[in-house]
mmCIF file of C-alpha atoms in Angstrom:
data_model
loop_
_atom_site.group_PDB
_atom_site.id
_atom_site.type_symbol
_atom_site.label_atom_id
_atom_site.label_comp_id
_atom_site.label_asym_id
_atom_site.label_seq_id
_atom_site.Cartn_x
_atom_site.Cartn_y
_atom_site.Cartn_z
ATOM 1 C CA UNK A 780 1.731 28.487 77.536
ATOM 2 C CA UNK A 781 1.823 28.986 81.253
ATOM 3 C CA UNK A 782 3.831 31.916 82.487
ATOM 4 C CA UNK A 783 5.856 31.077 85.545
ATOM 5 C CA UNK A 784 5.812 33.729 88.209
ATOM 6 C CA UNK A 785 9.085 34.598 89.831
ATOM 7 C CA UNK A 786 9.233 33.807 93.504
ATOM 8 C CA UNK A 787 9.701 36.932 95.569
ATOM 9 C CA UNK A 788 11.877 36.779 98.627
ATOM 10 C CA UNK A 789 10.325 38.573 101.580
ATOM 11 C CA UNK A 790 13.243 39.770 103.632
ATOM 12 C CA UNK A 791 12.633 41.119 107.128
ATOM 13 C CA UNK A 792 13.220 44.816 107.739
ATOM 14 C CA UNK A 793 16.832 45.399 108.650
ATOM 15 C CA UNK A 794 17.457 47.045 111.975
ATOM 16 C CA UNK A 795 20.738 48.853 111.444
ATOM 17 C CA UNK A 796 21.644 49.038 115.136
ATOM 18 C CA UNK A 797 21.470 45.253 115.459
ATOM 19 C CA UNK A 798 23.447 44.861 112.235
ATOM 20 C CA UNK A 799 26.158 47.146 113.608
ATOM 21 C CA UNK A 800 26.347 45.186 116.874
ATOM 22 C CA UNK A 801 26.658 41.882 115.029
ATOM 23 C CA UNK A 802 29.413 43.235 112.741
ATOM 24 C CA UNK A 803 31.328 44.666 115.732
ATOM 25 C CA UNK A 804 31.045 41.331 117.558
ATOM 26 C CA UNK A 805 32.264 39.446 114.489
ATOM 27 C CA UNK A 806 35.216 41.787 114.020
ATOM 28 C CA UNK A 807 36.247 41.530 117.693
ATOM 29 C CA UNK A 808 35.949 37.760 117.858
ATOM 30 C CA UNK A 809 37.274 37.375 114.296
ATOM 31 C CA UNK A 810 34.330 35.111 113.456
ATOM 32 C CA UNK A 811 35.277 32.506 116.074
ATOM 33 C CA UNK A 812 31.983 32.524 118.010
ATOM 34 C CA UNK A 813 29.098 32.863 115.531
ATOM 35 C CA UNK A 814 26.641 31.105 117.890
ATOM 36 C CA UNK A 815 27.171 33.671 120.688
ATOM 37 C CA UNK A 816 26.892 36.563 118.234
ATOM 38 C CA UNK A 817 23.597 35.196 116.897
ATOM 39 C CA UNK A 818 22.309 34.839 120.474
ATOM 40 C CA UNK A 819 23.128 38.466 121.289
ATOM 41 C CA UNK A 820 21.398 39.649 118.124
ATOM 42 C CA UNK A 821 18.254 37.559 118.768
ATOM 43 C CA UNK A 822 18.041 38.787 122.384
ATOM 44 C CA UNK A 823 18.225 42.384 121.187
ATOM 45 C CA UNK A 824 15.541 41.751 118.575
ATOM 46 C CA UNK A 825 13.258 40.186 121.217
ATOM 47 C CA UNK A 826 13.767 43.168 123.515
ATOM 48 C CA UNK A 827 12.797 45.569 120.731
ATOM 49 C CA UNK A 828 9.674 43.536 119.936
ATOM 50 C CA UNK A 829 8.677 43.481 123.628
ATOM 51 C CA UNK A 830 9.091 47.257 123.845
ATOM 52 C CA UNK A 831 6.866 47.756 120.821
ATOM 53 C CA UNK A 832 4.222 45.410 122.263
ATOM 54 C CA UNK A 833 4.212 47.294 125.580
ATOM 55 C CA UNK A 834 3.813 50.617 123.780
ATOM 56 C CA UNK A 835 0.934 49.201 121.729
ATOM 57 C CA UNK A 836 -0.767 47.898 124.898
ATOM 58 C CA UNK A 837 -0.543 51.316 126.532
ATOM 59 C CA UNK A 838 -2.009 52.986 123.414
ATOM 60 C CA UNK A 839 -4.878 50.464 123.284
ATOM 61 C CA UNK A 840 -5.661 50.986 126.984
ATOM 62 C CA UNK A 841 -5.792 54.759 126.491
ATOM 63 C CA UNK A 842 -8.195 54.337 123.569
ATOM 64 C CA UNK A 843 -10.453 52.064 125.640
ATOM 65 C CA UNK A 844 -10.503 54.545 128.520
ATOM 66 C CA UNK A 845 -11.408 57.381 126.149
ATOM 67 C CA UNK A 846 -14.304 55.389 124.677
ATOM 68 C CA UNK A 847 -15.615 54.452 128.135
ATOM 69 C CA UNK A 848 -15.408 58.065 129.351
ATOM 70 C CA UNK A 849 -17.307 59.283 126.256
ATOM 71 C CA UNK A 850 -20.086 56.742 126.846
ATOM 72 C CA UNK A 851 -20.326 57.699 130.534
ATOM 73 C CA UNK A 852 -20.529 61.398 129.646
ATOM 74 C CA UNK A 853 -23.349 60.717 127.196
ATOM 75 C CA UNK A 854 -25.255 58.731 129.805
ATOM 76 C CA UNK A 855 -24.811 61.514 132.378
ATOM 77 C CA UNK A 856 -26.100 64.151 129.963
ATOM 78 C CA UNK A 857 -29.095 62.000 129.046
ATOM 79 C CA UNK A 858 -29.943 61.480 132.723
ATOM 80 C CA UNK A 859 -29.711 65.228 133.334
ATOM 81 C CA UNK A 860 -31.927 65.985 130.365
ATOM 82 C CA UNK A 861 -34.564 63.453 131.437
ATOM 83 C CA UNK A 862 -34.479 64.756 135.004
ATOM 84 C CA UNK A 863 -34.889 68.391 133.941
ATOM 85 C CA UNK A 864 -37.664 67.525 131.504
ATOM 86 C CA UNK A 865 -39.478 65.719 134.300
ATOM 87 C CA UNK A 866 -39.032 68.729 136.608
ATOM 88 C CA UNK A 867 -40.173 71.192 133.957
ATOM 89 C CA UNK A 868 -43.316 69.253 133.157
ATOM 90 C CA UNK A 869 -44.099 68.679 136.840
ATOM 91 C CA UNK A 870 -43.793 72.353 137.762
ATOM 92 C CA UNK A 871 -45.233 73.711 134.525
ATOM 93 C CA UNK A 872 -48.386 75.756 134.794
ATOM 94 C CA UNK A 873 -50.044 75.875 131.410
ATOM 95 C CA UNK A 874 -51.754 79.247 131.083
ATOM 96 C CA UNK A 875 -53.061 78.648 127.571
ATOM 97 C CA UNK A 876 -55.889 76.285 126.716
ATOM 98 C CA UNK A 877 -55.047 72.578 126.892
ATOM 99 C CA UNK A 878 -56.586 72.097 123.472
ATOM 100 C CA UNK A 879 -54.239 74.638 121.927
ATOM 101 C CA UNK A 880 -50.993 73.828 123.705
ATOM 102 C CA UNK A 881 -50.450 70.186 124.624
ATOM 103 C CA UNK A 882 -47.734 69.384 127.160
ATOM 104 C CA UNK A 883 -45.498 67.807 124.516
ATOM 105 C CA UNK A 884 -44.578 71.184 123.066
ATOM 106 C CA UNK A 885 -42.925 72.078 126.370
ATOM 107 C CA UNK A 886 -40.877 68.904 126.199
ATOM 108 C CA UNK A 887 -39.611 69.992 122.800
ATOM 109 C CA UNK A 888 -38.716 73.453 124.105
ATOM 110 C CA UNK A 889 -36.661 71.895 126.904
ATOM 111 C CA UNK A 890 -34.952 69.550 124.473
ATOM 112 C CA UNK A 891 -34.066 72.489 122.266
ATOM 113 C CA UNK A 892 -32.490 74.306 125.231
ATOM 114 C CA UNK A 893 -30.449 71.258 126.116
ATOM 115 C CA UNK A 894 -29.342 70.821 122.517
ATOM 116 C CA UNK A 895 -27.815 74.286 122.720
ATOM 117 C CA UNK A 896 -26.200 73.513 126.076
ATOM 118 C CA UNK A 897 -24.760 70.104 125.153
ATOM 119 C CA UNK A 898 -24.493 69.825 121.370
ATOM 120 C CA UNK A 899 -21.959 66.968 121.388
ATOM 121 C CA UNK A 900 -23.802 64.788 123.882
ATOM 122 C CA UNK A 901 -27.074 64.487 121.974
ATOM 123 C CA UNK A 902 -28.218 61.049 120.878
ATOM 124 C CA UNK A 903 -29.924 60.516 117.501
ATOM 125 C CA UNK A 904 -33.309 59.974 119.168
ATOM 126 C CA UNK A 905 -33.276 63.356 120.873
ATOM 127 C CA UNK A 906 -32.122 64.962 117.635
ATOM 128 C CA UNK A 907 -35.082 63.389 115.853
ATOM 129 C CA UNK A 908 -37.402 64.922 118.467
ATOM 130 C CA UNK A 909 -35.806 68.295 117.866
ATOM 131 C CA UNK A 910 -36.147 68.035 114.107
ATOM 132 C CA UNK A 911 -39.794 67.080 114.504
ATOM 133 C CA UNK A 912 -40.306 70.061 116.758
ATOM 134 C CA UNK A 913 -38.660 72.449 114.290
ATOM 135 C CA UNK A 914 -40.774 71.025 111.489
ATOM 136 C CA UNK A 915 -43.981 71.317 113.510
ATOM 137 C CA UNK A 916 -43.274 74.830 114.731
ATOM 138 C CA UNK A 917 -43.023 76.326 111.213
ATOM 139 C CA UNK A 918 -45.935 78.785 110.896
ATOM 140 C CA UNK A 919 -47.437 77.300 114.060
ATOM 141 C CA UNK A 920 -48.458 74.219 112.092
ATOM 142 C CA UNK A 921 -48.366 71.960 115.101
ATOM 143 C CA UNK A 922 -50.663 74.168 117.148
ATOM 144 C CA UNK A 923 -53.031 74.725 114.223
ATOM 145 C CA UNK A 924 -53.216 70.994 113.578
ATOM 146 C CA UNK A 925 -53.979 70.321 117.223
ATOM 147 C CA UNK A 926 -56.775 72.913 117.173
ATOM 148 C CA UNK A 927 -58.220 71.393 113.975
ATOM 149 C CA UNK A 928 -58.088 67.877 115.383
ATOM 150 C CA UNK A 929 -59.657 68.967 118.642
ATOM 151 C CA UNK A 930 -62.371 70.936 116.813
ATOM 152 C CA UNK A 931 -63.182 67.911 114.645
ATOM 153 C CA UNK A 932 -63.346 65.687 117.718
ATOM 154 C CA UNK A 933 -65.536 68.226 119.496
ATOM 155 C CA UNK A 934 -67.882 68.532 116.499
ATOM 156 C CA UNK A 935 -68.138 64.735 116.243
ATOM 157 C CA UNK A 936 -68.947 64.459 119.946
ATOM 158 C CA UNK A 937 -71.555 67.218 119.679
ATOM 159 C CA UNK A 938 -73.149 65.642 116.594
ATOM 160 C CA UNK A 939 -73.318 62.283 118.406
ATOM 161 C CA UNK A 940 -74.997 63.957 121.375
ATOM 162 C CA UNK A 941 -77.511 65.680 119.080
ATOM 163 C CA UNK A 942 -78.263 62.404 117.255
ATOM 164 C CA UNK A 943 -78.742 60.561 120.545
ATOM 165 C CA UNK A 944 -81.105 63.287 121.808
ATOM 166 C CA UNK A 945 -83.142 63.137 118.582
ATOM 167 C CA UNK A 946 -83.386 59.339 118.828
ATOM 168 C CA UNK A 947 -84.517 59.571 122.442
ATOM 169 C CA UNK A 948 -87.134 62.214 121.563
ATOM 170 C CA UNK A 949 -88.431 60.114 118.628
ATOM 171 C CA UNK A 950 -88.557 57.048 120.873
ATOM 172 C CA UNK A 951 -90.538 58.977 123.497
ATOM 173 C CA UNK A 952 -92.980 60.269 120.835
ATOM 174 C CA UNK A 953 -93.562 56.721 119.541
ATOM 175 C CA UNK A 954 -94.081 55.479 123.079
ATOM 176 C CA UNK A 955 -96.589 58.288 123.751
ATOM 177 C CA UNK A 956 -98.543 57.590 120.532
#
């Protein structure tokens, strides 16, 4: 057995002002001019719809302007940050050893300062840099790692030099004999 669904009538929302106008017109004309009354009602409905559309357009334009201004602000902040980082690194005099403190740490310091200055303007990429910096700076891990890496590289270079010298000396001894 198939169950038949009842058809629902979707009536438009009644605007009571328009209803009042139409009833007044009908009472005054005693129902003689229904065509004119309908025209008046439809014109009023159209006017209301146009008003709503205009309001919606204005709201949409405001939203667009807000989005554009936010994007422009972000871009300005990013430019400022890049510019200041460039300046900092250019004018930075590194007193500590280059092996211990690479220039990148200074970049992170600057980024951290700017994060405090402009917390809302920061892009995810810059935030990632900051998080990396915070992670690396715990117990001076970053610096210690750099020292270890540099020491290993230095030891490898030294051992290569020693091996090369030994080979040369052995080669000279063979040549002499």
